[in-house]
mmCIF file of C-alpha atoms and ligand atoms in Angstrom:
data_model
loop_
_atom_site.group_PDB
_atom_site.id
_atom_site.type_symbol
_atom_site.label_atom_id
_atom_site.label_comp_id
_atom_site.label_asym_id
_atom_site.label_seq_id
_atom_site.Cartn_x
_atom_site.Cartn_y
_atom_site.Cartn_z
ATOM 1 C CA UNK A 1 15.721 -23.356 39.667
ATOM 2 C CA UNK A 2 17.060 -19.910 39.978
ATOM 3 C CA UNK A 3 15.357 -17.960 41.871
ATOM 4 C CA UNK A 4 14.491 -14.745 40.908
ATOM 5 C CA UNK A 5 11.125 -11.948 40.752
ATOM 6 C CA UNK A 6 10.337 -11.645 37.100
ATOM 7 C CA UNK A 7 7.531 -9.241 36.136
ATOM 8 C CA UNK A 8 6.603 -9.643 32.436
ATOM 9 C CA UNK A 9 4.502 -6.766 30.087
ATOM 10 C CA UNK A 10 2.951 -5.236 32.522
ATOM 11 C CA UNK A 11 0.436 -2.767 31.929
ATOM 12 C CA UNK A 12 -1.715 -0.979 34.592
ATOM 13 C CA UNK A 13 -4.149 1.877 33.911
ATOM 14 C CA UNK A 14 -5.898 3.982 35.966
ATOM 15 C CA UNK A 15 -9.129 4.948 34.226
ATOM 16 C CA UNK A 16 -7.699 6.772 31.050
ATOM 17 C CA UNK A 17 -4.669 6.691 32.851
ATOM 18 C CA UNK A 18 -1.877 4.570 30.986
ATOM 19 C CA UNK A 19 0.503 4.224 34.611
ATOM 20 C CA UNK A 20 2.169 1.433 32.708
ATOM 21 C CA UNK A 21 2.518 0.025 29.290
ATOM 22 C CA UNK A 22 4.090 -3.410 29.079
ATOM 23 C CA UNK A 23 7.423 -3.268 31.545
ATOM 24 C CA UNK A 24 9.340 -6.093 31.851
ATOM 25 C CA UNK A 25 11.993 -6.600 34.547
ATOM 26 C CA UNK A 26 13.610 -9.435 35.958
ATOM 27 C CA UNK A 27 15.669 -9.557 39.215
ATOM 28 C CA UNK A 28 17.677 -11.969 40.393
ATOM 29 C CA UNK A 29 18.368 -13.266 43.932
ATOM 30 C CA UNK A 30 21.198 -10.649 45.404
ATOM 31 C CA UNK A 31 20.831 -8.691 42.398
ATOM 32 C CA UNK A 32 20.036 -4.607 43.291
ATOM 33 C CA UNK A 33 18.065 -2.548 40.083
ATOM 34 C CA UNK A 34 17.812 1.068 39.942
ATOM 35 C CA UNK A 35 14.621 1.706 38.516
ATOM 36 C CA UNK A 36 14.875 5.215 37.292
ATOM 37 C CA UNK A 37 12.548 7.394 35.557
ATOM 38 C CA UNK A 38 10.781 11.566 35.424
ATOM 39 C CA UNK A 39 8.193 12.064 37.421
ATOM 40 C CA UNK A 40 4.756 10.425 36.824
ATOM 41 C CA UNK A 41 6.951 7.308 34.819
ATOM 42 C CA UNK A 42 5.357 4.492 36.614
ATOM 43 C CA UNK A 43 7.986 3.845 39.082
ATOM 44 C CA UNK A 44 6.059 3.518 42.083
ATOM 45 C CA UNK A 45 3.047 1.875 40.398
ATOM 46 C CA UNK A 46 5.482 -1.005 39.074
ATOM 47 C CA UNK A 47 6.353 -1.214 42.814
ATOM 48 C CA UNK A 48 2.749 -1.252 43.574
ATOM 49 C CA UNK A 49 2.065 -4.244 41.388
ATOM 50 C CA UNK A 50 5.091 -6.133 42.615
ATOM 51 C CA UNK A 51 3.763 -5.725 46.161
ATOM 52 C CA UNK A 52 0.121 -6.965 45.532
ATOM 53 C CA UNK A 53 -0.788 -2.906 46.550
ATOM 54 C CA UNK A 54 -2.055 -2.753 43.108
ATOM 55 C CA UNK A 55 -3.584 -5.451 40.955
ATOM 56 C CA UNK A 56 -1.711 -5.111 36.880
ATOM 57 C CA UNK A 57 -4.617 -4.589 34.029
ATOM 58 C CA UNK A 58 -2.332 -7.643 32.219
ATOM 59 C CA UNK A 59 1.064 -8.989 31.953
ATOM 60 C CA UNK A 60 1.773 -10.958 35.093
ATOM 61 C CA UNK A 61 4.921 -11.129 38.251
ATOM 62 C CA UNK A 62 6.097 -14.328 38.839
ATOM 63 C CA UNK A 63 8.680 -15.387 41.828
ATOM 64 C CA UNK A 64 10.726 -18.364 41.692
ATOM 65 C CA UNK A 65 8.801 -19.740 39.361
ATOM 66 C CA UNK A 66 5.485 -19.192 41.339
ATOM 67 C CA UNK A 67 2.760 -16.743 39.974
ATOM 68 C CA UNK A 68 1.993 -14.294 42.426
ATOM 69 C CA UNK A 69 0.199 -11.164 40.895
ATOM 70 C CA UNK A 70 -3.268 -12.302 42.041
ATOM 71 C CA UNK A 71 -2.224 -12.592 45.851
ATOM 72 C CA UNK A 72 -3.488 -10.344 48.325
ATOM 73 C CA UNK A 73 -0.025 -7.707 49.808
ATOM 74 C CA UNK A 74 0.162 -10.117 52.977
ATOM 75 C CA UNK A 75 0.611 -13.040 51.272
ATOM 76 C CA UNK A 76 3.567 -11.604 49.056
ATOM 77 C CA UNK A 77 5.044 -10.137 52.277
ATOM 78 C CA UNK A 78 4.954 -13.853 53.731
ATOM 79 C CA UNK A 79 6.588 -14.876 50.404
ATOM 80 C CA UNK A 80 9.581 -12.462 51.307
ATOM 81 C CA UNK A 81 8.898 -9.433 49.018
ATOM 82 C CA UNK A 82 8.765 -5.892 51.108
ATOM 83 C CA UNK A 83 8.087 -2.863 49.917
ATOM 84 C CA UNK A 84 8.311 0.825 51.586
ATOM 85 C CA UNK A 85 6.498 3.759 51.015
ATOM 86 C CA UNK A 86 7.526 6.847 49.163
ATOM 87 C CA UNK A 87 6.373 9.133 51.963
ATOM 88 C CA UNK A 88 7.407 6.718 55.538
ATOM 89 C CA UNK A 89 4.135 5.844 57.428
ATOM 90 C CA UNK A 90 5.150 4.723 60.518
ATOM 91 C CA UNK A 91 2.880 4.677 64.160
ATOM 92 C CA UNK A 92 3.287 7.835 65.177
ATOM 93 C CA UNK A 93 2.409 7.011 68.939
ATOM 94 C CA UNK A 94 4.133 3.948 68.985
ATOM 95 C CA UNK A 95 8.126 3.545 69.489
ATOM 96 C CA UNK A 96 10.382 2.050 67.117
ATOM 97 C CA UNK A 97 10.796 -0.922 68.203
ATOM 98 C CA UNK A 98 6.995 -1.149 68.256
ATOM 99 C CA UNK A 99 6.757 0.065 64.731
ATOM 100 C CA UNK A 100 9.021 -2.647 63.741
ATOM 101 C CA UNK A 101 8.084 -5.359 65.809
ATOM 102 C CA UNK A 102 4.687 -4.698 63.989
ATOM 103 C CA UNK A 103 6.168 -5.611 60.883
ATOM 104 C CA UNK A 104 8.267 -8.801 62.288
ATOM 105 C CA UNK A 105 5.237 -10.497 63.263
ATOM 106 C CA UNK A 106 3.317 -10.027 59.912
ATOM 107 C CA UNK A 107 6.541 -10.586 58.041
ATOM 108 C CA UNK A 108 7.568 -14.171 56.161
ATOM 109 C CA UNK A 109 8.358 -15.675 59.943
ATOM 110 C CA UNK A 110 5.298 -14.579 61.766
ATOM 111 C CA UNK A 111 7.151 -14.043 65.029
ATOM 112 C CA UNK A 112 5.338 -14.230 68.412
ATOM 113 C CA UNK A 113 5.306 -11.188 70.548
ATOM 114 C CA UNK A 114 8.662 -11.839 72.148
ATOM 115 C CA UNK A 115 10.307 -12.730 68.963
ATOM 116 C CA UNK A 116 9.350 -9.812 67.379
ATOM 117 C CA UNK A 117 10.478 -7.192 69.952
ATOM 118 C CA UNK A 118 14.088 -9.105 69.615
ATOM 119 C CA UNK A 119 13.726 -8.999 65.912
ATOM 120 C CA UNK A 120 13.060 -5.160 66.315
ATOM 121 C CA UNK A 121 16.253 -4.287 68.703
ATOM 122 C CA UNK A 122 18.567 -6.754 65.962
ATOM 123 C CA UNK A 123 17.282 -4.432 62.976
ATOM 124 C CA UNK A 124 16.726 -1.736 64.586
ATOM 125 C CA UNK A 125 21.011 -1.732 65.575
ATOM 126 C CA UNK A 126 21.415 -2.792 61.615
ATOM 127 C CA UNK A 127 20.178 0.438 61.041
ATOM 128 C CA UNK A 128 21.968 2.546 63.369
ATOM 129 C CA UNK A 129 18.822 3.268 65.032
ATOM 130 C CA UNK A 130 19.258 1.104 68.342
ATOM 131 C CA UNK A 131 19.574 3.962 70.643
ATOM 132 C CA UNK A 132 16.447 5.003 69.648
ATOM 133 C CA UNK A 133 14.121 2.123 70.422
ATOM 134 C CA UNK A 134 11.711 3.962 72.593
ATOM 135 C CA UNK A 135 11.513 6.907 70.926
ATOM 136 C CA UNK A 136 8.106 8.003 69.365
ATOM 137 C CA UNK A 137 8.296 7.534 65.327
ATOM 138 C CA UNK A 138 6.485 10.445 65.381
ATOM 139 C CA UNK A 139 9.432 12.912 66.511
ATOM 140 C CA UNK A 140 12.140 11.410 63.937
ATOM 141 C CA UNK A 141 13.998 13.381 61.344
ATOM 142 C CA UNK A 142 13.230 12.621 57.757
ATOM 143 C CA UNK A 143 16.354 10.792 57.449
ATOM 144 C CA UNK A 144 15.956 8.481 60.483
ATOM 145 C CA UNK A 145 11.686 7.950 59.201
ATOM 146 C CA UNK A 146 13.465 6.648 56.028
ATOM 147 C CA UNK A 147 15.875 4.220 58.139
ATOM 148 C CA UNK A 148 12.888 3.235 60.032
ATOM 149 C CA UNK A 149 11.241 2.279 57.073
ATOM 150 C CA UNK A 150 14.471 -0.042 55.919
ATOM 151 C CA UNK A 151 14.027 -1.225 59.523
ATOM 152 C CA UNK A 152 10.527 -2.586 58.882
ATOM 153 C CA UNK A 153 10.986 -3.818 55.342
ATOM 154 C CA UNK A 154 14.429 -5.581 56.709
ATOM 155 C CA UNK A 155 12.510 -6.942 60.113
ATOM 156 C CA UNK A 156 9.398 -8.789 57.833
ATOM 157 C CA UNK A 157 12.405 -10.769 56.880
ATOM 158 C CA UNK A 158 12.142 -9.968 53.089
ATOM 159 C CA UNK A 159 14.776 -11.300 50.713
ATOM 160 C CA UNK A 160 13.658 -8.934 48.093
ATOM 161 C CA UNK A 161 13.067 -5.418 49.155
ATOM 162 C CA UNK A 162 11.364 -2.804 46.938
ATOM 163 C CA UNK A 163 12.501 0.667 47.990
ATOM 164 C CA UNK A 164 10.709 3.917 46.923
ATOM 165 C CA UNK A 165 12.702 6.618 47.403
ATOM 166 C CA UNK A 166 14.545 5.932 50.250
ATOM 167 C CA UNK A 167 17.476 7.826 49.564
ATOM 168 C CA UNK A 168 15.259 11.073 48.805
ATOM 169 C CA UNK A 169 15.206 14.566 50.940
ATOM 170 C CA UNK A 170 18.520 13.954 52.753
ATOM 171 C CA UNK A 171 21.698 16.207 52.998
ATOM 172 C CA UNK A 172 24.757 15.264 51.019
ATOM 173 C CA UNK A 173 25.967 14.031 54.529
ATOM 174 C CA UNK A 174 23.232 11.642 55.384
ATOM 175 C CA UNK A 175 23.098 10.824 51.629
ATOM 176 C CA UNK A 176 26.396 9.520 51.671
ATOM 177 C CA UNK A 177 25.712 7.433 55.470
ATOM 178 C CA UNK A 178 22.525 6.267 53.993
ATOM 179 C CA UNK A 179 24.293 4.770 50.132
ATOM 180 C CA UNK A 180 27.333 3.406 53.159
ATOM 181 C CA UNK A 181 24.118 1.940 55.021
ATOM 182 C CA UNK A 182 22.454 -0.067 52.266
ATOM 183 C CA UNK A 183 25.865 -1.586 50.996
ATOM 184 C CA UNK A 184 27.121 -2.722 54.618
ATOM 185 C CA UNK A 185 23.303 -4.312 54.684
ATOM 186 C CA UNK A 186 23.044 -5.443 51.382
ATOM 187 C CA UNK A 187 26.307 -7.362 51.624
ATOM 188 C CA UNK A 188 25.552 -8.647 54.940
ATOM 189 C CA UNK A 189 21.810 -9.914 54.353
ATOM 190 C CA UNK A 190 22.356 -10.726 50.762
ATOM 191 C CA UNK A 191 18.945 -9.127 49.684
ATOM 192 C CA UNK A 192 17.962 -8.501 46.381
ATOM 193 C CA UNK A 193 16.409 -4.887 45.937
ATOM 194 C CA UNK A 194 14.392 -2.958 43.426
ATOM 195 C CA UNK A 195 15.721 0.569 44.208
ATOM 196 C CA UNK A 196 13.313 3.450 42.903
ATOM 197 C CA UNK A 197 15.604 6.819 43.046
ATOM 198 C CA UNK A 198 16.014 10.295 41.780
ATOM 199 C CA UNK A 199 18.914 10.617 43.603
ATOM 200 C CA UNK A 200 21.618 9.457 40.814
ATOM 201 C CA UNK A 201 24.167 9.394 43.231
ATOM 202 C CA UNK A 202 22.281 6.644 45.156
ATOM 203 C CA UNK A 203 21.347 4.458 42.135
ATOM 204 C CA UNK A 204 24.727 4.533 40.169
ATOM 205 C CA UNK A 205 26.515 3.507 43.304
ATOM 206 C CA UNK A 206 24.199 0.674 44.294
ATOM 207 C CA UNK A 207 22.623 -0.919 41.479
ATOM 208 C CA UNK A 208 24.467 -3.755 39.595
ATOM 209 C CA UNK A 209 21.744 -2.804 36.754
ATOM 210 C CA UNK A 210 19.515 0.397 35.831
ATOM 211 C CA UNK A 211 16.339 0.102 34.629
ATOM 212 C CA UNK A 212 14.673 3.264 32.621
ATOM 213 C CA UNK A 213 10.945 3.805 32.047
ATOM 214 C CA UNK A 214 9.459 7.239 30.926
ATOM 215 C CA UNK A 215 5.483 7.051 29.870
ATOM 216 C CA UNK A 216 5.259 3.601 31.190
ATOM 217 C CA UNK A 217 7.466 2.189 29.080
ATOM 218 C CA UNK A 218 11.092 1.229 29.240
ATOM 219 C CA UNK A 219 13.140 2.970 27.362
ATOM 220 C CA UNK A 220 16.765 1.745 28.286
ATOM 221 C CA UNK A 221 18.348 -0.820 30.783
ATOM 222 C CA UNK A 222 22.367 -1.840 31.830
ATOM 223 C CA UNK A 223 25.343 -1.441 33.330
ATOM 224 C CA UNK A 224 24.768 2.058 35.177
ATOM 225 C CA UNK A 225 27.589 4.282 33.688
ATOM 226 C CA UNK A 226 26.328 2.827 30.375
ATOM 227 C CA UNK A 227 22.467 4.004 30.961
ATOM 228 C CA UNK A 228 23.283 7.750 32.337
ATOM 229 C CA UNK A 229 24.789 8.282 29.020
ATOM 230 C CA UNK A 230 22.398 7.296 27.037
ATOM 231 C CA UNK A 231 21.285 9.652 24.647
ATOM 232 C CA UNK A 232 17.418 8.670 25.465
ATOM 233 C CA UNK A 233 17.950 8.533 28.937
ATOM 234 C CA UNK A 234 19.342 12.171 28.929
ATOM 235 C CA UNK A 235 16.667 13.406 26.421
ATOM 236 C CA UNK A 236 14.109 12.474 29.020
ATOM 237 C CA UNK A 237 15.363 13.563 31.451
ATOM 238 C CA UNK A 238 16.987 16.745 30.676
ATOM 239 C CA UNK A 239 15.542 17.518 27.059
ATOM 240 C CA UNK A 240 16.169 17.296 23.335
ATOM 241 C CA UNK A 241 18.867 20.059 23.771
ATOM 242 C CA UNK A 242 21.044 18.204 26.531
ATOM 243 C CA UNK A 243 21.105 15.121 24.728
ATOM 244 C CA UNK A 244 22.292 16.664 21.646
ATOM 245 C CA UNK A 245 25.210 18.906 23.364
ATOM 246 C CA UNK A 246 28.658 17.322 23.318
ATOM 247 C CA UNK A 247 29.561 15.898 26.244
HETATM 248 N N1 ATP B 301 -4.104 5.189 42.369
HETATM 249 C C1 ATP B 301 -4.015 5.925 41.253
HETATM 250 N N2 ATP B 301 -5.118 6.391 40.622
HETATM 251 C C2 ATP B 301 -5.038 7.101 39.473
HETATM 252 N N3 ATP B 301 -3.873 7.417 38.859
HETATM 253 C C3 ATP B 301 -2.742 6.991 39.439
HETATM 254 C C4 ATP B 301 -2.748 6.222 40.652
HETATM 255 N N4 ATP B 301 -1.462 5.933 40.992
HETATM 256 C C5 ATP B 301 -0.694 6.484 40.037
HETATM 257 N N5 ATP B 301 -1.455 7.117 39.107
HETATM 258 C C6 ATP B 301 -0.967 7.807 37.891
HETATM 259 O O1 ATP B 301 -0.102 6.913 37.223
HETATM 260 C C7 ATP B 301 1.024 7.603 36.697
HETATM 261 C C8 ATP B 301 2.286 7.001 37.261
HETATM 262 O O2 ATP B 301 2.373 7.340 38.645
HETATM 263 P P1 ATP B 301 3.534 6.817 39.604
HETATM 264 O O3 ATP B 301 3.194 7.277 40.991
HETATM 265 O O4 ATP B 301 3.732 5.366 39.392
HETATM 266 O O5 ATP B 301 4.797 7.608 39.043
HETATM 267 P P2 ATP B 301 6.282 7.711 39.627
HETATM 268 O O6 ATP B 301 7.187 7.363 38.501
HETATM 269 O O7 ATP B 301 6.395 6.954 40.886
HETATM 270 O O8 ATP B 301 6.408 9.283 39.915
HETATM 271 P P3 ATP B 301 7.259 10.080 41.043
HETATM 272 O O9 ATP B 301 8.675 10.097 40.553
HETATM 273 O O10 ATP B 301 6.653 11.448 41.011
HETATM 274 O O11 ATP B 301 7.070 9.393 42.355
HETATM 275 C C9 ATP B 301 0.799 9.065 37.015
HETATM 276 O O12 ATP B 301 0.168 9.671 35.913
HETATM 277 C C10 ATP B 301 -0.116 9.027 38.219
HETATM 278 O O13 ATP B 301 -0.890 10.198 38.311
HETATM 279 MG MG1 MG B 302 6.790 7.465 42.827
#
């Protein structure tokens, strides 16, 4: 069987809230997705659902063939499915390696104590964080919270990562390390990813495929030069008025 994470017509509402109305995606193993969308799309709920954070109102996720949208987050973590958070949470008091040792030992291997501290110094160098081991998360610059956040996801041992805005906030220098960053890993690890970003220049240089939802719904998908001129895509983004000017 191929193995891939394939989330079919899935709707979530909050109250009267429609979050989501029917998406479909379907990643396979290696594969990278921008999911793209305005504000208040669904982006980060979709993430939500994939990561057992939040529990879909119907359609159902299903990886490698196994259903998985009733588990509990821990148990899709275990299956190798990692998510990170829009805005980084990491232990403030604790260092880095800490922070990330955290997440080897309730990642898909379970490490022991001194597993996870090696796990932690081995990502925690993928990330060009190494020299920073003992520093408190607390005093880190946004970029190197978002890195630290990779560093967890990456350290759970996740084959699929789900990344929320990751490549958000950062100067066009640290923009351009970070996209450099994700490639070397991505290429290295093999992981597949479901990459939510604003950040265009992130998700047409990483994603072999770009996904579009506005209102919950999708509204295009392909190749990513193909989907940024889209005359939907630009229409809601930009307005009626930008997707009618000639290009
Ligand atoms: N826990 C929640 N309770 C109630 N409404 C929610 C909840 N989470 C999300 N929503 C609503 O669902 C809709 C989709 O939100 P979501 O955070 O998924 O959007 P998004 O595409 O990630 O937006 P952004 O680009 O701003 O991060 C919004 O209307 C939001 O207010
Ligand atoms: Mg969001």
């Amino acid at each position: 069987m191929t193995k891939s994470l394939v989330a079919s017509d899935i709707q979530k509402h909050f109250g009267g809230v429609r979050a989501l109305r029917g998406v479909s995606i379907t990643l396979a193993e290696g594969r990278v997705i921008g999911l793209i969308g305005p504000n208040g799309s669904g982006k980060s709920t979709l993430l939500n659902v994939i990561a057992g954070v939040e529990r879909p109102t119907s359609g159902e996720v299903v990886l490698d063939g196994q259903r998985i949208d009733r588990l509990p987050p821990h148990r899709i973590v275990s299956l190798g499915i990692a998510k990170t958070h829009q805005i980084p949470r990491p232990f403030p008091g604790m260092s880095l390696q800490e922070n990330v040792a955290v997440a080897a030992m309730y990642g898909s291997q379970r490490f022991e104590l001194d597993e996870a501290r090696e796990t932690a110094s081995r990502v925690l160098g993928l990330v060009g964080l190494g020299q920073m081991a003992e520093t408190y998360a607390g005093r880190l610059t946004v970029q190197d919270r978002k890195r630290l956040e990779l560093a967890r996801a990456l350290a759970t041992g996740a084959r699929i990562l789900l990344l929320d805005e990751v490549f958000a906030g950062l100067s066009s220098d640290e923009l351009r390390q970070s996209i450099e960053l994700f490639a070397k890993l991505q290429k290295k690890i093999g992981f597949g990813a479901l990459v939510v970003e604003h950040v265009m220049r992130a998700v047409l240089t990483l994603s072999d495929h770009v996904v579009v939802i506005e209102e919950g719904k999708k509204i295009a998908e392909g190749a990513p030069d193909r989907v940024v001129r889209d005359p939907a895509v630009i229409e809601a983004y930009l307005g009626v008025e930008a997707a009618r000017a000639p290009a």
